[in-house]
Short mmCIF file of C-alpha atoms in Angstrom, two decimals:
data_model
loop_
_atom_site.label_atom_id
_atom_site.label_comp_id
_atom_site.label_asym_id
_atom_site.label_seq_id
_atom_site.Cartn_x
_atom_site.Cartn_y
_atom_site.Cartn_z
CA UNK A 609 26.01 -103.02 8.68
CA UNK A 610 29.13 -104.49 8.90
CA UNK A 611 30.63 -105.37 5.57
CA UNK A 612 30.71 -109.13 4.93
CA UNK A 613 31.68 -111.60 2.33
CA UNK A 614 29.99 -111.22 -1.25
CA UNK A 615 27.58 -114.18 -1.88
CA UNK A 616 25.89 -113.17 -5.11
CA UNK A 617 27.40 -111.35 -8.17
CA UNK A 618 25.40 -110.40 -10.98
CA UNK A 619 27.53 -108.99 -14.24
CA UNK A 620 25.81 -107.40 -17.25
CA UNK A 621 22.69 -109.50 -17.17
CA UNK A 622 20.51 -108.96 -20.30
CA UNK A 623 17.09 -110.86 -20.78
CA UNK A 624 14.98 -110.77 -24.22
CA UNK A 625 11.72 -112.06 -24.69
CA UNK A 626 10.04 -113.32 -27.92
CA UNK A 627 7.26 -110.77 -29.01
CA UNK A 628 5.48 -111.34 -32.11
CA UNK A 629 8.46 -113.25 -33.77
CA UNK A 630 11.14 -110.88 -32.75
CA UNK A 631 13.33 -110.60 -29.82
CA UNK A 632 12.95 -107.54 -27.64
CA UNK A 633 15.07 -106.44 -24.69
CA UNK A 634 13.36 -106.50 -21.25
CA UNK A 635 16.48 -106.22 -19.10
CA UNK A 636 19.72 -104.64 -20.14
CA UNK A 637 23.13 -104.99 -18.73
CA UNK A 638 22.23 -104.94 -15.26
CA UNK A 639 25.17 -105.34 -12.48
CA UNK A 640 25.21 -105.76 -8.82
CA UNK A 641 26.47 -107.65 -5.83
CA UNK A 642 24.81 -108.95 -2.66
CA UNK A 643 26.52 -109.43 0.54
CA UNK A 644 25.81 -112.02 3.29
CA UNK A 645 23.32 -110.62 5.58
CA UNK A 646 22.66 -107.56 3.37
CA UNK A 647 18.93 -106.47 2.25
CA UNK A 648 18.99 -105.14 -1.10
CA UNK A 649 15.85 -103.33 -2.55
CA UNK A 650 15.04 -103.06 -6.35
CA UNK A 651 12.62 -100.26 -7.01
CA UNK A 652 10.79 -98.94 -9.89
CA UNK A 653 7.27 -98.93 -11.63
CA UNK A 654 5.76 -102.00 -13.11
CA UNK A 655 7.41 -102.99 -16.44
CA UNK A 656 10.97 -101.76 -15.33
CA UNK A 657 12.56 -105.37 -15.21
CA UNK A 658 12.69 -105.94 -11.35
CA UNK A 659 10.92 -109.27 -11.28
CA UNK A 660 12.51 -110.69 -14.46
CA UNK A 661 16.01 -109.72 -13.01
CA UNK A 662 14.97 -111.80 -9.82
CA UNK A 663 13.54 -114.60 -11.62
CA UNK A 664 17.03 -114.85 -13.52
CA UNK A 665 18.88 -115.50 -10.51
CA UNK A 666 17.66 -119.02 -10.46
CA UNK A 667 17.18 -119.10 -14.39
CA UNK A 668 13.52 -119.44 -13.95
CA UNK A 669 12.68 -117.33 -17.17
CA UNK A 670 10.91 -119.79 -19.41
CA UNK A 671 13.18 -120.67 -22.46
CA UNK A 672 10.43 -121.01 -24.66
CA UNK A 673 9.61 -117.25 -24.58
CA UNK A 674 12.63 -115.81 -23.19
CA UNK A 675 16.49 -116.11 -23.58
CA UNK A 676 19.58 -114.66 -21.81
CA UNK A 677 21.42 -112.92 -24.37
CA UNK A 678 24.25 -111.64 -22.07
CA UNK A 679 25.69 -111.85 -18.51
CA UNK A 680 26.98 -114.10 -15.59
CA UNK A 681 25.20 -114.91 -12.24
CA UNK A 682 27.26 -116.52 -9.57
CA UNK A 683 26.61 -117.69 -6.22
CA UNK A 684 29.27 -118.14 -3.64
CA UNK A 685 30.28 -121.83 -2.90
CA UNK A 686 27.90 -123.18 -5.95
CA UNK A 687 29.31 -125.32 -8.63
CA UNK A 688 32.86 -123.77 -8.35
CA UNK A 689 31.73 -120.35 -9.22
CA UNK A 690 30.04 -121.47 -12.58
CA UNK A 691 27.63 -119.21 -14.30
CA UNK A 692 24.29 -120.08 -13.04
CA UNK A 693 22.92 -119.53 -16.57
CA UNK A 694 25.17 -122.22 -17.94
CA UNK A 695 24.13 -124.99 -15.55
CA UNK A 696 21.77 -128.05 -16.32
CA UNK A 697 18.33 -128.52 -15.01
CA UNK A 698 19.65 -131.19 -12.36
CA UNK A 699 22.12 -128.51 -10.95
CA UNK A 700 19.53 -125.82 -10.98
CA UNK A 701 17.14 -127.91 -8.64
CA UNK A 702 19.88 -127.88 -6.36
CA UNK A 703 19.86 -124.07 -6.20
CA UNK A 704 16.14 -123.27 -6.38
CA UNK A 705 14.72 -123.37 -2.98
CA UNK A 706 17.97 -124.54 -1.34
CA UNK A 707 20.38 -121.72 -2.31
CA UNK A 708 17.66 -118.96 -3.32
CA UNK A 709 14.05 -118.85 -1.93
CA UNK A 710 11.30 -116.96 -3.42
CA UNK A 711 8.18 -115.14 -2.08
CA UNK A 712 5.96 -114.44 -5.03
CA UNK A 713 3.21 -111.77 -5.32
CA UNK A 714 -0.19 -112.11 -4.08
CA UNK A 715 -0.20 -115.24 -1.80
CA UNK A 716 -3.96 -115.94 -2.36
CA UNK A 717 -2.85 -116.73 -5.95
CA UNK A 718 0.38 -118.53 -5.16
CA UNK A 719 -0.99 -120.85 -2.61
CA UNK A 720 -2.99 -123.89 -3.81
CA UNK A 721 -6.55 -123.60 -2.74
CA UNK A 722 -7.10 -127.30 -2.43
CA UNK A 723 -4.40 -128.32 -0.11
CA UNK A 724 -3.73 -127.56 3.52
CA UNK A 725 -0.98 -124.80 4.10
CA UNK A 726 0.91 -127.42 6.24
CA UNK A 727 0.93 -129.75 3.37
CA UNK A 728 2.26 -127.17 1.01
CA UNK A 729 5.09 -126.26 3.54
CA UNK A 730 6.09 -129.92 3.92
CA UNK A 731 6.34 -130.29 0.31
CA UNK A 732 9.06 -127.59 0.19
CA UNK A 733 10.63 -129.22 3.20
CA UNK A 734 10.99 -132.61 1.71
CA UNK A 735 11.95 -131.46 -1.46
CA UNK A 736 14.86 -129.35 -0.39
CA UNK A 737 16.06 -131.05 2.88
CA UNK A 738 16.40 -134.84 3.13
CA UNK A 739 18.02 -134.25 6.71
CA UNK A 740 14.58 -133.39 8.38
CA UNK A 741 13.19 -136.40 10.30
CA UNK A 742 10.23 -134.67 11.86
CA UNK A 743 8.49 -132.72 9.09
CA UNK A 744 5.50 -131.56 11.29
CA UNK A 745 7.86 -130.15 13.83
CA UNK A 746 9.79 -128.51 11.40
CA UNK A 747 6.66 -126.73 9.82
CA UNK A 748 5.49 -125.68 13.20
CA UNK A 749 8.94 -124.20 14.01
CA UNK A 750 8.73 -122.32 10.67
CA UNK A 751 5.26 -120.99 11.46
CA UNK A 752 6.53 -119.70 14.82
CA UNK A 753 9.61 -118.05 13.21
CA UNK A 754 7.23 -116.10 10.68
CA UNK A 755 5.03 -115.14 13.76
CA UNK A 756 1.84 -117.28 12.86
CA UNK A 757 -0.20 -117.73 16.08
CA UNK A 758 -1.33 -121.07 17.13
CA UNK A 759 0.80 -122.96 14.53
CA UNK A 760 -0.27 -126.40 15.82
CA UNK A 761 -3.78 -125.71 14.48
CA UNK A 762 -2.84 -123.36 11.55
CA UNK A 763 -1.01 -126.19 9.64
CA UNK A 764 -4.58 -127.82 9.03
CA UNK A 765 -6.16 -124.85 7.45
CA UNK A 766 -6.76 -124.22 4.05
CA UNK A 767 -5.46 -120.85 2.46
CA UNK A 768 -9.01 -119.37 2.27
CA UNK A 769 -9.43 -119.70 6.06
CA UNK A 770 -6.34 -117.34 6.56
CA UNK A 771 -6.05 -113.62 6.24
CA UNK A 772 -4.09 -112.10 3.62
CA UNK A 773 -1.27 -111.37 6.17
CA UNK A 774 -1.47 -114.86 7.45
CA UNK A 775 -1.16 -116.28 3.73
CA UNK A 776 1.67 -114.16 3.13
CA UNK A 777 3.38 -115.50 6.38
CA UNK A 778 2.78 -118.96 5.17
CA UNK A 779 4.33 -117.99 1.80
CA UNK A 780 7.58 -116.65 3.60
CA UNK A 781 7.58 -120.08 5.75
CA UNK A 782 7.57 -121.86 2.47
CA UNK A 783 10.51 -119.77 0.98
CA UNK A 784 12.56 -120.36 4.20
CA UNK A 785 11.68 -124.21 4.17
CA UNK A 786 14.81 -125.07 2.40
CA UNK A 787 16.92 -122.86 4.60
CA UNK A 788 18.22 -120.85 1.28
CA UNK A 789 21.10 -118.27 1.61
CA UNK A 790 19.25 -115.67 -0.30
CA UNK A 791 15.38 -114.89 -0.04
CA UNK A 792 14.09 -112.92 -2.74
CA UNK A 793 10.69 -111.07 -1.89
CA UNK A 794 8.76 -109.95 -5.05
CA UNK A 795 6.36 -107.16 -3.83
CA UNK A 796 5.58 -109.08 -0.69
CA UNK A 797 3.24 -106.35 0.68
CA UNK A 798 1.08 -106.22 -2.57
CA UNK A 799 -2.80 -106.38 -1.76
CA UNK A 800 -2.16 -106.07 2.05
CA UNK A 801 -3.37 -103.19 4.15
CA UNK A 802 -0.98 -100.54 5.62
CA UNK A 803 -0.92 -102.27 8.96
CA UNK A 804 -0.03 -105.87 7.69
CA UNK A 805 2.49 -104.32 5.00
CA UNK A 806 4.54 -102.92 8.28
CA UNK A 807 4.28 -106.30 9.93
CA UNK A 808 5.73 -108.21 7.03
CA UNK A 809 8.39 -105.60 6.42
CA UNK A 810 9.37 -105.94 10.31
CA UNK A 811 9.31 -109.85 9.74
CA UNK A 812 11.60 -109.82 6.91
CA UNK A 813 14.07 -107.61 9.01
CA UNK A 814 13.79 -109.76 11.95
CA UNK A 815 14.57 -112.88 9.74
CA UNK A 816 17.75 -111.18 8.47
CA UNK A 817 18.62 -110.29 12.30
CA UNK A 818 18.06 -114.02 13.54
CA UNK A 819 19.36 -115.93 10.33
CA UNK A 820 21.98 -113.43 8.75
CA UNK A 821 20.14 -114.29 5.43
CA UNK A 822 20.67 -112.15 2.56
CA UNK A 823 17.24 -110.57 0.98
CA UNK A 824 16.48 -109.12 -2.06
CA UNK A 825 13.26 -107.18 -2.02
CA UNK A 826 11.26 -105.86 -4.95
CA UNK A 827 9.00 -102.97 -4.60
CA UNK A 828 7.38 -99.98 -6.28
CA UNK A 829 7.43 -97.91 -3.09
CA UNK A 830 10.54 -96.08 -1.86
CA UNK A 831 8.84 -95.48 1.59
CA UNK A 832 8.43 -99.27 2.33
CA UNK A 833 12.13 -100.13 1.49
CA UNK A 834 13.66 -97.14 3.14
CA UNK A 835 12.75 -98.94 6.58
CA UNK A 836 14.33 -102.26 5.44
CA UNK A 837 17.21 -102.10 2.84
CA UNK A 838 20.91 -101.53 3.26
CA UNK A 839 21.36 -100.67 -0.44
CA UNK A 840 18.82 -99.43 -3.27
CA UNK A 841 18.80 -100.14 -7.01
CA UNK A 842 16.35 -97.91 -9.02
CA UNK A 843 15.44 -99.49 -12.24
CA UNK A 844 13.68 -97.85 -15.28
CA UNK A 845 12.74 -99.44 -18.54
CA UNK A 846 15.09 -102.50 -18.05
CA UNK A 847 18.08 -100.61 -16.75
CA UNK A 848 19.70 -99.63 -13.60
CA UNK A 849 19.47 -95.81 -13.32
CA UNK A 850 20.76 -95.54 -9.80
CA UNK A 851 22.47 -97.39 -7.05
CA UNK A 852 23.13 -96.26 -3.62
CA UNK A 853 23.51 -97.02 0.19
CA UNK A 854 20.15 -96.59 1.83
CA UNK A 855 21.41 -93.98 3.83
CA UNK A 856 21.66 -91.73 0.82
CA UNK A 857 18.09 -92.32 -0.22
CA UNK A 858 17.13 -88.63 0.29
CA UNK A 859 20.05 -87.60 -1.83
CA UNK A 860 19.39 -89.67 -4.82
CA UNK A 861 20.54 -88.06 -8.17
CA UNK A 862 18.55 -89.49 -11.10
CA UNK A 863 15.42 -87.67 -12.00
CA UNK A 864 13.45 -90.73 -11.93
CA UNK A 865 14.56 -91.51 -8.50
CA UNK A 866 13.60 -88.11 -7.44
CA UNK A 867 10.35 -88.25 -8.91
CA UNK A 868 9.70 -91.75 -6.92
CA UNK A 869 10.54 -89.87 -3.71
CA UNK A 870 8.21 -86.97 -4.40
CA UNK A 871 5.30 -89.46 -5.03
CA UNK A 872 5.53 -90.88 -1.51
CA UNK A 873 2.69 -89.65 0.58
CA UNK A 874 3.72 -87.54 3.82
CA UNK A 875 2.10 -87.35 7.21
CA UNK A 876 0.73 -84.03 7.89
CA UNK A 877 0.13 -83.47 4.13
CA UNK A 878 -3.15 -85.17 3.81
CA UNK A 879 -4.80 -82.22 1.86
CA UNK A 880 -1.82 -81.91 -0.65
CA UNK A 881 -2.13 -83.29 -4.05
CA UNK A 882 0.20 -86.27 -4.69
CA UNK A 883 2.97 -85.69 -7.05
CA UNK A 884 2.77 -87.96 -10.10
CA UNK A 885 5.20 -89.06 -12.92
CA UNK A 886 3.53 -88.02 -16.31
CA UNK A 887 3.35 -90.68 -18.92
CA UNK A 888 4.08 -94.37 -18.45
CA UNK A 889 7.04 -96.83 -18.62
CA UNK A 890 7.96 -97.75 -22.41
CA UNK A 891 7.33 -101.34 -23.40
CA UNK A 892 10.32 -103.34 -24.27
CA UNK A 893 10.70 -103.00 -28.07
CA UNK A 894 9.66 -99.35 -27.79
CA UNK A 895 12.57 -97.95 -25.65
CA UNK A 896 13.70 -94.63 -26.87
CA UNK A 897 17.06 -94.44 -28.24
CA UNK A 898 18.93 -92.00 -25.75
CA UNK A 899 17.92 -91.70 -22.23
CA UNK A 900 14.97 -93.93 -21.56
CA UNK A 901 13.45 -91.51 -19.19
CA UNK A 902 13.85 -88.21 -21.18
CA UNK A 903 10.24 -87.88 -22.42
CA UNK A 904 9.00 -88.06 -18.81
CA UNK A 905 11.88 -86.10 -17.23
CA UNK A 906 11.35 -82.63 -15.71
CA UNK A 907 15.06 -81.72 -15.93
CA UNK A 908 14.88 -82.64 -19.74
CA UNK A 909 12.05 -80.03 -20.10
CA UNK A 910 14.15 -77.08 -18.58
CA UNK A 911 17.34 -77.91 -20.92
CA UNK A 912 18.36 -75.94 -24.09
CA UNK A 913 17.22 -77.72 -27.20
CA UNK A 914 21.08 -78.48 -27.83
CA UNK A 915 21.28 -80.35 -24.65
CA UNK A 916 17.97 -82.08 -25.13
CA UNK A 917 19.33 -83.56 -28.24
CA UNK A 918 22.16 -85.17 -26.00
CA UNK A 919 19.39 -86.94 -24.04
CA UNK A 920 17.40 -87.93 -27.29
CA UNK A 921 20.16 -89.34 -29.13
CA UNK A 922 22.60 -90.79 -26.55
CA UNK A 923 21.98 -93.35 -23.93
CA UNK A 924 24.05 -92.29 -20.68
CA UNK A 925 26.31 -94.53 -18.92
CA UNK A 926 26.07 -95.63 -15.30
CA UNK A 927 28.82 -93.49 -13.73
CA UNK A 928 30.11 -93.35 -10.06
CA UNK A 929 29.07 -89.95 -8.51
CA UNK A 930 30.03 -90.87 -4.82
CA UNK A 931 31.45 -93.93 -2.95
CA UNK A 932 29.35 -96.81 -4.07
CA UNK A 933 26.86 -94.70 -5.61
CA UNK A 934 26.06 -94.67 -9.29
CA UNK A 935 23.74 -92.78 -11.57
CA UNK A 936 22.72 -93.00 -15.14
CA UNK A 937 22.24 -89.29 -16.33
CA UNK A 938 23.89 -86.86 -18.65
CA UNK A 939 23.33 -83.97 -16.35
CA UNK A 940 23.83 -85.25 -12.86
CA UNK A 941 25.37 -82.07 -11.79
CA UNK A 942 22.11 -80.27 -12.94
CA UNK A 943 19.82 -82.84 -11.03
#
């Protein structure tokens, strides 16, 4: 993809949550940029901080239970480059939906069951775009863009009258209603069968091609994002552990990224046992002192006791190992 202007910059973002009276870190010093027309994938297991990072882009973390302990988030041509985290509620309303649109997980839960889908999209249009004269025509146009058949009739359907795939297309139309610069898709293929997953991924790609919109897609599946993204960030236990262009996806260095790759089912290997990662992602407040992945790491198990001590006691830095590629591992040359 041709390099374009940077539209979003996130620098040292850290987010804490209040748990039983104490603040615990959920996201730690996350930094990345997003270019115009670029598709960025955030990958990792549940509990790695992907969704919290994305919600933070429009300051959507509830301040009664969470806080931004550090970092800046800057959108191009928005309030003179001010930090999004410093903006007032009125200013944030100008960003949410208009600058950044969200597709949330599980459309069957996100859509209101007692309102027709056309009315729900209409609300998104009228809240974000005062220039639209004929709202019905705009809804039909959006439904056509996201591939909903017979849009003139579908606008009068209730969510339960649509399939899961169609509900997700409605959610995408709603996210596009404000014509945002950035579309955030949080696990957009959750609860959909494989065929529909492929259709949704192709739809997101087509939207980028037609509109040059920047997209951030959150997923736990490297196989899904490999067909869509331009750049990948692997997150683990609230930290970025690897960042690389998608062209290097098969050459990722971090042991966790490699383990995720091995866990992808492969055609022609239906009789083989799937590779799994032992253990679980540690919860915020229980992160290990050193490398947060060491107690699940196969590389760690093969190290001498002296080298293991380094993993246990010292948190590795995120270091550049190739052009635009970074990895957080003490022993990157061994991996």
